[in-house]
mmCIF file of C-alpha atoms in Angstrom:
data_model
loop_
_atom_site.group_PDB
_atom_site.id
_atom_site.type_symbol
_atom_site.label_atom_id
_atom_site.label_comp_id
_atom_site.label_asym_id
_atom_site.label_seq_id
_atom_site.Cartn_x
_atom_site.Cartn_y
_atom_site.Cartn_z
ATOM 1 C CA UNK V 1 -0.084 -0.024 -0.183
ATOM 2 C CA UNK V 2 0.995 3.366 -1.188
ATOM 3 C CA UNK V 3 1.230 5.894 1.451
ATOM 4 C CA UNK V 4 -0.849 8.741 0.446
ATOM 5 C CA UNK V 5 -0.586 11.347 2.886
ATOM 6 C CA UNK V 6 1.446 14.727 1.559
ATOM 7 C CA UNK V 7 4.980 15.518 2.825
ATOM 8 C CA UNK V 8 6.820 18.917 2.302
ATOM 9 C CA UNK V 9 8.884 19.066 -0.377
ATOM 10 C CA UNK V 10 11.903 20.076 1.422
ATOM 11 C CA UNK V 11 11.847 16.284 3.052
ATOM 12 C CA UNK V 12 12.194 14.582 0.234
ATOM 13 C CA UNK V 13 14.525 16.777 -1.601
ATOM 14 C CA UNK V 14 12.061 19.051 -4.026
ATOM 15 C CA UNK V 15 12.876 22.761 -4.067
ATOM 16 C CA UNK V 16 10.023 24.441 -2.804
ATOM 17 C CA UNK V 17 10.529 27.629 -4.684
ATOM 18 C CA UNK V 18 10.825 25.762 -8.228
ATOM 19 C CA UNK V 19 7.516 23.899 -7.028
ATOM 20 C CA UNK V 20 5.760 27.003 -6.542
ATOM 21 C CA UNK V 21 6.666 28.242 -9.760
ATOM 22 C CA UNK V 22 5.219 25.107 -11.481
ATOM 23 C CA UNK V 23 2.235 25.160 -9.555
ATOM 24 C CA UNK V 24 1.571 28.892 -10.550
ATOM 25 C CA UNK V 25 2.580 28.233 -14.346
ATOM 26 C CA UNK V 26 -0.348 25.659 -14.398
ATOM 27 C CA UNK V 27 -2.951 27.589 -12.442
ATOM 28 C CA UNK V 28 -2.230 30.318 -14.738
ATOM 29 C CA UNK V 29 -4.090 28.643 -17.708
ATOM 30 C CA UNK V 30 -7.038 27.914 -15.743
ATOM 31 C CA UNK V 31 -7.355 31.332 -14.159
ATOM 32 C CA UNK V 32 -6.401 33.477 -16.815
ATOM 33 C CA UNK V 33 -6.331 30.935 -20.019
ATOM 34 C CA UNK V 34 -8.531 28.610 -21.919
ATOM 35 C CA UNK V 35 -8.415 25.452 -19.258
ATOM 36 C CA UNK V 36 -11.956 24.776 -17.753
ATOM 37 C CA UNK V 37 -9.720 22.910 -14.794
ATOM 38 C CA UNK V 38 -6.657 21.476 -14.007
ATOM 39 C CA UNK V 39 -5.190 19.025 -12.097
ATOM 40 C CA UNK V 40 -1.302 18.609 -10.704
ATOM 41 C CA UNK V 41 0.515 16.104 -8.334
ATOM 42 C CA UNK V 42 4.271 15.825 -7.854
ATOM 43 C CA UNK V 43 5.790 12.838 -5.822
ATOM 44 C CA UNK V 44 9.295 11.494 -4.753
ATOM 45 C CA UNK V 45 10.735 8.870 -2.555
ATOM 46 C CA UNK V 46 7.573 7.023 -2.379
ATOM 47 C CA UNK V 47 5.396 10.097 -0.948
ATOM 48 C CA UNK V 48 3.031 12.607 -2.478
ATOM 49 C CA UNK V 49 4.562 16.167 -2.426
ATOM 50 C CA UNK V 50 1.867 18.189 -4.009
ATOM 51 C CA UNK V 51 -1.512 17.732 -5.309
ATOM 52 C CA UNK V 52 -3.814 20.479 -6.451
ATOM 53 C CA UNK V 53 -6.849 21.152 -8.283
ATOM 54 C CA UNK V 54 -8.029 24.054 -9.869
ATOM 55 C CA UNK V 55 -11.344 25.195 -11.620
ATOM 56 C CA UNK V 56 -14.649 23.813 -12.352
ATOM 57 C CA UNK V 57 -13.613 20.667 -10.434
ATOM 58 C CA UNK V 58 -14.008 18.935 -7.024
ATOM 59 C CA UNK V 59 -10.351 17.862 -5.636
ATOM 60 C CA UNK V 60 -11.303 14.100 -5.909
ATOM 61 C CA UNK V 61 -12.356 14.832 -9.754
ATOM 62 C CA UNK V 62 -10.913 11.859 -11.708
ATOM 63 C CA UNK V 63 -9.648 12.820 -15.565
ATOM 64 C CA UNK V 64 -9.807 10.509 -18.730
ATOM 65 C CA UNK V 65 -6.256 9.985 -18.676
ATOM 66 C CA UNK V 66 -5.642 9.589 -22.811
ATOM 67 C CA UNK V 67 -2.010 8.847 -23.698
ATOM 68 C CA UNK V 68 -0.790 9.070 -20.383
ATOM 69 C CA UNK V 69 -2.721 5.914 -19.452
ATOM 70 C CA UNK V 70 -0.436 4.005 -21.471
ATOM 71 C CA UNK V 71 2.494 4.114 -18.619
ATOM 72 C CA UNK V 72 -0.081 2.229 -16.471
ATOM 73 C CA UNK V 73 -0.800 -0.382 -19.212
ATOM 74 C CA UNK V 74 2.870 -0.653 -19.737
ATOM 75 C CA UNK V 75 3.490 -1.045 -16.168
ATOM 76 C CA UNK V 76 0.815 -4.072 -16.182
ATOM 77 C CA UNK V 77 2.622 -5.910 -18.977
ATOM 78 C CA UNK V 78 6.034 -5.176 -17.243
ATOM 79 C CA UNK V 79 4.354 -6.827 -13.970
ATOM 80 C CA UNK V 80 3.756 -10.159 -16.373
ATOM 81 C CA UNK V 81 7.188 -10.026 -17.429
ATOM 82 C CA UNK V 82 8.590 -10.025 -14.087
ATOM 83 C CA UNK V 83 6.316 -12.876 -13.015
ATOM 84 C CA UNK V 84 7.499 -14.895 -15.926
ATOM 85 C CA UNK V 85 3.901 -14.890 -17.778
ATOM 86 C CA UNK V 86 4.996 -13.292 -20.781
ATOM 87 C CA UNK V 87 7.995 -13.238 -22.919
ATOM 88 C CA UNK V 88 8.203 -10.165 -25.350
ATOM 89 C CA UNK V 89 9.885 -12.352 -28.018
ATOM 90 C CA UNK V 90 6.638 -14.714 -28.206
ATOM 91 C CA UNK V 91 4.755 -14.306 -31.369
ATOM 92 C CA UNK V 92 1.364 -12.930 -30.371
ATOM 93 C CA UNK V 93 -0.710 -15.820 -32.429
ATOM 94 C CA UNK V 94 0.871 -17.961 -30.161
ATOM 95 C CA UNK V 95 -0.880 -16.504 -27.372
ATOM 96 C CA UNK V 96 -4.271 -14.990 -28.961
ATOM 97 C CA UNK V 97 -4.543 -17.588 -32.167
ATOM 98 C CA UNK V 98 -7.540 -15.464 -33.285
ATOM 99 C CA UNK V 99 -5.028 -12.716 -34.336
ATOM 100 C CA UNK V 100 -2.976 -14.832 -37.040
ATOM 101 C CA UNK V 101 -4.789 -14.459 -40.446
ATOM 102 C CA UNK V 102 -3.607 -12.311 -43.347
ATOM 103 C CA UNK V 103 -0.190 -12.699 -42.488
ATOM 104 C CA UNK V 104 0.054 -11.435 -38.875
ATOM 105 C CA UNK V 105 1.539 -14.750 -37.509
ATOM 106 C CA UNK V 106 5.196 -13.491 -37.376
ATOM 107 C CA UNK V 107 4.107 -10.249 -35.394
ATOM 108 C CA UNK V 108 5.710 -10.396 -31.757
ATOM 109 C CA UNK V 109 4.584 -9.069 -28.740
ATOM 110 C CA UNK V 110 7.745 -6.645 -28.585
ATOM 111 C CA UNK V 111 6.419 -5.027 -32.045
ATOM 112 C CA UNK V 112 3.113 -4.249 -30.473
ATOM 113 C CA UNK V 113 4.556 -2.882 -27.350
ATOM 114 C CA UNK V 114 7.189 -0.469 -29.361
ATOM 115 C CA UNK V 115 4.295 0.292 -32.206
ATOM 116 C CA UNK V 116 6.282 -1.142 -35.164
ATOM 117 C CA UNK V 117 3.686 -4.341 -35.583
ATOM 118 C CA UNK V 118 2.329 -2.944 -38.877
ATOM 119 C CA UNK V 119 -1.281 -2.371 -38.014
ATOM 120 C CA UNK V 120 -1.637 1.133 -36.487
ATOM 121 C CA UNK V 121 -4.940 1.715 -37.759
ATOM 122 C CA UNK V 122 -6.571 -1.458 -37.716
ATOM 123 C CA UNK V 123 -10.391 -0.633 -37.190
ATOM 124 C CA UNK V 124 -12.615 -1.665 -33.928
ATOM 125 C CA UNK V 125 -15.719 0.254 -33.864
ATOM 126 C CA UNK V 126 -17.620 0.694 -30.774
ATOM 127 C CA UNK V 127 -20.024 -2.661 -31.118
ATOM 128 C CA UNK V 128 -16.854 -4.861 -31.809
ATOM 129 C CA UNK V 129 -15.238 -3.034 -28.351
ATOM 130 C CA UNK V 130 -17.986 -4.017 -26.175
ATOM 131 C CA UNK V 131 -17.963 -7.691 -27.133
ATOM 132 C CA UNK V 132 -15.060 -9.888 -26.728
ATOM 133 C CA UNK V 133 -16.153 -12.446 -29.322
ATOM 134 C CA UNK V 134 -16.590 -9.385 -32.004
ATOM 135 C CA UNK V 135 -13.198 -7.731 -30.871
ATOM 136 C CA UNK V 136 -11.673 -11.519 -31.328
ATOM 137 C CA UNK V 137 -13.030 -11.904 -35.151
ATOM 138 C CA UNK V 138 -11.789 -8.111 -35.562
ATOM 139 C CA UNK V 139 -8.511 -9.233 -34.740
ATOM 140 C CA UNK V 140 -8.406 -11.809 -37.476
ATOM 141 C CA UNK V 141 -9.642 -9.865 -39.870
ATOM 142 C CA UNK V 142 -7.101 -6.932 -39.522
ATOM 143 C CA UNK V 143 -4.555 -6.281 -42.349
ATOM 144 C CA UNK V 144 -0.687 -5.486 -42.043
ATOM 145 C CA UNK V 145 -0.172 -2.004 -43.772
ATOM 146 C CA UNK V 146 3.865 -2.643 -43.671
ATOM 147 C CA UNK V 147 5.745 -5.835 -42.599
ATOM 148 C CA UNK V 148 6.120 -6.336 -38.981
ATOM 149 C CA UNK V 149 9.007 -4.241 -37.718
ATOM 150 C CA UNK V 150 9.797 -2.281 -40.551
ATOM 151 C CA UNK V 151 8.035 1.091 -39.423
ATOM 152 C CA UNK V 152 7.546 3.036 -36.224
ATOM 153 C CA UNK V 153 4.225 4.324 -36.146
ATOM 154 C CA UNK V 154 1.791 4.796 -33.082
ATOM 155 C CA UNK V 155 -0.790 2.162 -32.990
ATOM 156 C CA UNK V 156 -3.252 4.557 -31.375
ATOM 157 C CA UNK V 157 -5.866 1.878 -30.124
ATOM 158 C CA UNK V 158 -5.020 -1.285 -31.845
ATOM 159 C CA UNK V 159 -1.903 -2.131 -29.725
ATOM 160 C CA UNK V 160 -3.748 -1.596 -26.677
ATOM 161 C CA UNK V 161 -6.906 -3.952 -27.498
ATOM 162 C CA UNK V 162 -4.405 -6.829 -28.361
ATOM 163 C CA UNK V 163 -2.343 -6.301 -25.270
ATOM 164 C CA UNK V 164 -5.398 -6.634 -23.132
ATOM 165 C CA UNK V 165 -6.317 -9.716 -24.657
ATOM 166 C CA UNK V 166 -2.900 -10.974 -24.266
ATOM 167 C CA UNK V 167 -2.887 -9.976 -20.480
ATOM 168 C CA UNK V 168 -6.350 -11.952 -20.361
ATOM 169 C CA UNK V 169 -4.958 -15.091 -21.757
ATOM 170 C CA UNK V 170 -2.293 -15.040 -19.547
ATOM 171 C CA UNK V 171 -3.608 -14.189 -16.154
ATOM 172 C CA UNK V 172 -7.428 -15.471 -16.914
ATOM 173 C CA UNK V 173 -8.476 -11.784 -15.694
ATOM 174 C CA UNK V 174 -9.705 -9.079 -17.850
ATOM 175 C CA UNK V 175 -7.269 -6.041 -18.301
ATOM 176 C CA UNK V 176 -9.764 -4.105 -15.967
ATOM 177 C CA UNK V 177 -10.190 -6.976 -13.419
ATOM 178 C CA UNK V 178 -6.644 -7.538 -13.414
ATOM 179 C CA UNK V 179 -5.475 -3.544 -12.704
ATOM 180 C CA UNK V 180 -8.124 -3.555 -10.492
ATOM 181 C CA UNK V 181 -7.463 -6.450 -8.119
ATOM 182 C CA UNK V 182 -3.667 -6.833 -8.642
ATOM 183 C CA UNK V 183 -2.163 -3.334 -9.009
ATOM 184 C CA UNK V 184 -4.483 -0.360 -8.267
ATOM 185 C CA UNK V 185 -6.552 -2.428 -5.309
ATOM 186 C CA UNK V 186 -3.007 -3.280 -3.266
ATOM 187 C CA UNK V 187 -1.626 -0.104 -3.927
ATOM 188 C CA UNK V 188 -4.733 1.840 -2.615
ATOM 189 C CA UNK V 189 -4.854 3.802 -5.974
ATOM 190 C CA UNK V 190 -8.831 4.094 -5.498
ATOM 191 C CA UNK V 191 -9.422 6.378 -8.324
ATOM 192 C CA UNK V 192 -7.769 4.289 -11.071
ATOM 193 C CA UNK V 193 -10.112 2.473 -13.257
ATOM 194 C CA UNK V 194 -11.006 1.012 -16.866
ATOM 195 C CA UNK V 195 -14.316 0.973 -18.273
ATOM 196 C CA UNK V 196 -16.396 3.468 -15.953
ATOM 197 C CA UNK V 197 -19.878 2.657 -16.339
ATOM 198 C CA UNK V 198 -22.006 5.388 -18.236
ATOM 199 C CA UNK V 199 -24.231 6.034 -14.666
ATOM 200 C CA UNK V 200 -21.197 6.525 -12.840
ATOM 201 C CA UNK V 201 -19.445 8.923 -15.143
ATOM 202 C CA UNK V 202 -21.278 12.457 -14.105
ATOM 203 C CA UNK V 203 -19.580 13.889 -10.983
ATOM 204 C CA UNK V 204 -16.917 11.374 -10.784
ATOM 205 C CA UNK V 205 -14.687 11.988 -14.145
ATOM 206 C CA UNK V 206 -14.354 15.649 -15.616
ATOM 207 C CA UNK V 207 -16.305 16.228 -18.950
ATOM 208 C CA UNK V 208 -14.352 17.040 -21.964
ATOM 209 C CA UNK V 209 -14.639 20.749 -22.405
ATOM 210 C CA UNK V 210 -13.714 22.943 -25.693
ATOM 211 C CA UNK V 211 -11.469 25.516 -24.951
ATOM 212 C CA UNK V 212 -11.899 27.401 -28.243
ATOM 213 C CA UNK V 213 -15.594 27.372 -28.980
ATOM 214 C CA UNK V 214 -16.905 30.416 -30.000
ATOM 215 C CA UNK V 215 -20.714 29.700 -30.525
ATOM 216 C CA UNK V 216 -22.878 26.725 -29.522
ATOM 217 C CA UNK V 217 -23.266 25.674 -33.096
ATOM 218 C CA UNK V 218 -19.436 24.510 -33.617
ATOM 219 C CA UNK V 219 -19.088 20.871 -33.724
ATOM 220 C CA UNK V 220 -15.899 19.355 -32.229
ATOM 221 C CA UNK V 221 -13.989 16.628 -34.383
ATOM 222 C CA UNK V 222 -15.070 13.440 -33.679
ATOM 223 C CA UNK V 223 -11.887 11.819 -34.145
ATOM 224 C CA UNK V 224 -8.986 12.134 -31.742
ATOM 225 C CA UNK V 225 -9.686 12.305 -28.065
ATOM 226 C CA UNK V 226 -13.223 13.427 -28.860
ATOM 227 C CA UNK V 227 -14.406 10.170 -29.525
ATOM 228 C CA UNK V 228 -14.154 9.761 -25.832
ATOM 229 C CA UNK V 229 -16.394 12.414 -25.016
ATOM 230 C CA UNK V 230 -19.464 9.699 -25.609
ATOM 231 C CA UNK V 231 -19.916 7.887 -22.457
ATOM 232 C CA UNK V 232 -20.413 4.832 -24.273
ATOM 233 C CA UNK V 233 -17.166 5.093 -25.367
ATOM 234 C CA UNK V 234 -15.449 5.783 -22.192
ATOM 235 C CA UNK V 235 -17.394 2.786 -20.751
ATOM 236 C CA UNK V 236 -16.702 0.347 -23.173
ATOM 237 C CA UNK V 237 -12.812 0.848 -21.770
ATOM 238 C CA UNK V 238 -10.413 1.251 -24.683
ATOM 239 C CA UNK V 239 -6.884 0.474 -22.483
ATOM 240 C CA UNK V 240 -4.591 2.753 -24.275
ATOM 241 C CA UNK V 241 -6.824 6.043 -23.625
ATOM 242 C CA UNK V 242 -9.949 5.241 -21.609
ATOM 243 C CA UNK V 243 -8.043 5.004 -18.185
ATOM 244 C CA UNK V 244 -9.258 7.606 -15.532
ATOM 245 C CA UNK V 245 -7.479 8.718 -12.287
ATOM 246 C CA UNK V 246 -6.712 11.099 -9.950
ATOM 247 C CA UNK V 247 -3.339 13.098 -11.106
ATOM 248 C CA UNK V 248 -2.086 12.039 -7.376
ATOM 249 C CA UNK V 249 -2.876 8.318 -8.160
ATOM 250 C CA UNK V 250 -0.911 8.793 -11.441
ATOM 251 C CA UNK V 251 1.908 10.280 -9.619
ATOM 252 C CA UNK V 252 2.117 7.331 -7.049
ATOM 253 C CA UNK V 253 1.493 4.845 -9.415
ATOM 254 C CA UNK V 254 4.966 5.770 -11.085
ATOM 255 C CA UNK V 255 6.448 5.744 -7.545
ATOM 256 C CA UNK V 256 5.119 2.216 -6.988
ATOM 257 C CA UNK V 257 6.823 0.746 -9.792
ATOM 258 C CA UNK V 258 10.167 1.770 -7.732
ATOM 259 C CA UNK V 259 9.053 1.574 -4.128
ATOM 260 C CA UNK V 260 5.926 -0.880 -3.827
ATOM 261 C CA UNK V 261 7.734 -4.038 -4.282
ATOM 262 C CA UNK V 262 4.831 -5.420 -6.698
ATOM 263 C CA UNK V 263 7.298 -4.986 -9.512
ATOM 264 C CA UNK V 264 10.590 -6.848 -9.748
ATOM 265 C CA UNK V 265 13.324 -4.152 -10.621
ATOM 266 C CA UNK V 266 14.715 -5.902 -13.409
ATOM 267 C CA UNK V 267 11.294 -6.069 -15.329
ATOM 268 C CA UNK V 268 10.856 -2.434 -14.945
ATOM 269 C CA UNK V 269 14.572 -1.751 -16.056
ATOM 270 C CA UNK V 270 13.485 -4.012 -18.813
ATOM 271 C CA UNK V 271 10.430 -2.293 -19.765
ATOM 272 C CA UNK V 272 12.418 1.434 -19.866
ATOM 273 C CA UNK V 273 15.081 0.052 -21.760
ATOM 274 C CA UNK V 274 15.018 1.625 -24.883
ATOM 275 C CA UNK V 275 14.280 -0.356 -28.188
ATOM 276 C CA UNK V 276 14.321 2.270 -30.621
ATOM 277 C CA UNK V 277 15.252 5.906 -31.535
ATOM 278 C CA UNK V 278 13.549 7.317 -34.298
ATOM 279 C CA UNK V 279 11.017 9.482 -36.003
ATOM 280 C CA UNK V 280 7.638 8.556 -35.844
ATOM 281 C CA UNK V 281 5.979 8.084 -39.210
ATOM 282 C CA UNK V 282 2.931 9.347 -39.970
ATOM 283 C CA UNK V 283 0.766 12.603 -39.697
ATOM 284 C CA UNK V 284 1.425 15.009 -36.600
ATOM 285 C CA UNK V 285 -2.625 14.371 -35.422
ATOM 286 C CA UNK V 286 -1.601 10.761 -35.165
ATOM 287 C CA UNK V 287 1.666 11.336 -33.277
ATOM 288 C CA UNK V 288 4.071 11.592 -36.563
ATOM 289 C CA UNK V 289 5.725 14.789 -38.106
ATOM 290 C CA UNK V 290 7.818 15.688 -34.890
ATOM 291 C CA UNK V 291 10.757 17.471 -35.242
ATOM 292 C CA UNK V 292 12.409 15.284 -32.776
ATOM 293 C CA UNK V 293 12.998 11.389 -32.434
ATOM 294 C CA UNK V 294 10.794 9.522 -30.064
ATOM 295 C CA UNK V 295 12.681 6.750 -28.057
ATOM 296 C CA UNK V 296 10.572 3.796 -27.037
ATOM 297 C CA UNK V 297 10.708 1.517 -24.417
ATOM 298 C CA UNK V 298 8.142 -1.232 -23.670
ATOM 299 C CA UNK V 299 4.701 0.854 -24.438
ATOM 300 C CA UNK V 300 6.126 3.858 -23.108
ATOM 301 C CA UNK V 301 8.247 6.622 -24.428
ATOM 302 C CA UNK V 302 11.667 7.406 -23.058
ATOM 303 C CA UNK V 303 13.584 10.569 -23.156
ATOM 304 C CA UNK V 304 16.655 9.537 -24.502
ATOM 305 C CA UNK V 305 18.986 11.467 -26.800
ATOM 306 C CA UNK V 306 15.992 13.939 -28.005
ATOM 307 C CA UNK V 307 13.300 13.981 -25.532
ATOM 308 C CA UNK V 308 10.653 13.518 -28.119
ATOM 309 C CA UNK V 309 7.166 13.232 -27.755
ATOM 310 C CA UNK V 310 6.722 16.207 -25.530
ATOM 311 C CA UNK V 311 8.730 14.563 -22.824
ATOM 312 C CA UNK V 312 10.831 17.178 -20.779
ATOM 313 C CA UNK V 313 14.541 17.980 -21.760
ATOM 314 C CA UNK V 314 15.643 18.775 -18.552
ATOM 315 C CA UNK V 315 15.222 15.434 -17.086
ATOM 316 C CA UNK V 316 17.582 12.502 -17.514
ATOM 317 C CA UNK V 317 17.769 10.424 -20.509
ATOM 318 C CA UNK V 318 15.976 7.630 -18.540
ATOM 319 C CA UNK V 319 12.674 9.631 -17.923
ATOM 320 C CA UNK V 320 10.006 7.858 -19.398
ATOM 321 C CA UNK V 321 6.110 8.563 -19.625
ATOM 322 C CA UNK V 322 3.640 10.078 -22.091
ATOM 323 C CA UNK V 323 1.884 13.447 -22.901
ATOM 324 C CA UNK V 324 -1.825 13.030 -23.639
ATOM 325 C CA UNK V 325 -3.963 15.142 -25.692
ATOM 326 C CA UNK V 326 -4.234 18.125 -25.159
ATOM 327 C CA UNK V 327 -2.448 19.526 -22.323
ATOM 328 C CA UNK V 328 -1.754 16.233 -20.184
ATOM 329 C CA UNK V 329 1.213 14.621 -19.126
ATOM 330 C CA UNK V 330 2.613 12.054 -16.903
ATOM 331 C CA UNK V 331 6.424 10.869 -16.021
ATOM 332 C CA UNK V 332 8.852 9.355 -13.973
ATOM 333 C CA UNK V 333 12.499 10.330 -13.688
ATOM 334 C CA UNK V 334 14.595 6.976 -12.399
ATOM 335 C CA UNK V 335 17.331 9.162 -12.048
ATOM 336 C CA UNK V 336 16.003 11.835 -9.733
ATOM 337 C CA UNK V 337 13.135 9.662 -8.410
ATOM 338 C CA UNK V 338 10.661 12.552 -9.179
ATOM 339 C CA UNK V 339 7.297 11.740 -10.812
ATOM 340 C CA UNK V 340 4.714 14.264 -11.952
ATOM 341 C CA UNK V 341 1.559 13.935 -13.595
ATOM 342 C CA UNK V 342 -0.808 17.111 -15.056
ATOM 343 C CA UNK V 343 -4.311 16.538 -16.028
ATOM 344 C CA UNK V 344 -7.100 18.696 -17.759
ATOM 345 C CA UNK V 345 -10.424 18.401 -19.181
ATOM 346 C CA UNK V 346 -9.922 21.060 -21.968
ATOM 347 C CA UNK V 347 -9.573 20.656 -25.579
ATOM 348 C CA UNK V 348 -9.621 22.266 -28.537
ATOM 349 C CA UNK V 349 -12.263 21.763 -31.083
ATOM 350 C CA UNK V 350 -10.028 20.079 -33.447
ATOM 351 C CA UNK V 351 -8.664 17.623 -30.764
ATOM 352 C CA UNK V 352 -4.973 18.613 -30.267
ATOM 353 C CA UNK V 353 -3.240 21.852 -29.780
ATOM 354 C CA UNK V 354 -0.286 22.160 -32.369
ATOM 355 C CA UNK V 355 -0.178 26.052 -32.223
ATOM 356 C CA UNK V 356 3.161 27.444 -31.471
ATOM 357 C CA UNK V 357 1.410 28.822 -27.790
ATOM 358 C CA UNK V 358 -0.057 25.211 -27.253
ATOM 359 C CA UNK V 359 3.251 23.493 -28.105
ATOM 360 C CA UNK V 360 5.315 25.905 -25.847
ATOM 361 C CA UNK V 361 2.696 25.589 -22.967
ATOM 362 C CA UNK V 362 3.440 21.605 -22.396
ATOM 363 C CA UNK V 363 6.976 22.490 -23.270
ATOM 364 C CA UNK V 364 7.032 24.897 -20.674
ATOM 365 C CA UNK V 365 4.930 23.050 -18.053
ATOM 366 C CA UNK V 366 7.185 19.839 -18.356
ATOM 367 C CA UNK V 367 10.708 21.323 -17.934
ATOM 368 C CA UNK V 368 9.504 22.896 -14.808
ATOM 369 C CA UNK V 369 8.391 19.693 -13.385
ATOM 370 C CA UNK V 370 11.514 17.576 -14.503
ATOM 371 C CA UNK V 371 13.590 20.491 -12.864
ATOM 372 C CA UNK V 372 12.499 20.365 -9.155
ATOM 373 C CA UNK V 373 15.472 18.793 -7.945
ATOM 374 C CA UNK V 374 19.318 19.739 -7.716
#
């Protein structure tokens, strides 16, 4: 069980003055900027140092994690690796035979975890997502866009659905149940949940809110993060984006990787070891088109030499985590022991903010957060 009681920043080596600058910078975007609410947490040494919520949200409000949740999905996989239940060199089809048709029998678990498996846009609509048998049938119909291992291109939703099935085959528990029973429950991370039922979402999960709507008749782009504004989609529990939690539980989850004893240290080290450093292929809307290379561990981005994919450049090369559309970030720096989470329910109508100001905002927050220790 993680100790959730906060401690003073000085007691764990966090500079209180730098922390104050970070918190004021984020709050500025709520008080005088576009964000309807924001929630931030900082932790170090297994303890929570700061947990603040501003704007139109209660202190215990949970947020849709979007891509920040990938680090939690990764942690489930690392736990299985450490327990000898999964080897990344295995072929996926040996675990999930339904996946094999259409030339996919050679795809490995590692290729799925590093977004090099070759099916980045494999489709899975809402009706299929809600029914396991339909999901399995869809896996079989999926086709490769390129040979496995030949291209690094983010598999935005397809990889996580497959990872969830692999977890279920190896543990006998659905991904959501495994997360609840083997990780969130034992650690006391009560806000962390996948597949929140529709009737429990109001008042519990911050609703997605447009930051740039000028009139009521403006429609949001249904693709990108806005697809999760449909309560049915959030309830369906797509693992890579539909996790919900408070910022405190995200920051403490990262601490638990090191301090809880639930994970073998060598499994975490293997999960965060860089497998590739390349420019992601594809349009910017789907994670490509970046000026910096991205380094990949096992389903997490690692700062590496370029600190790509919106990770901070002020941390160590070993820092790992993920940014989430549009103004979210979660990371852990193993060298400093610092973890950080910033969550918001504000989104542009287009779904992503690739403006100069939007890019600079996330960059500034990330770099301030990673620079809280000497």
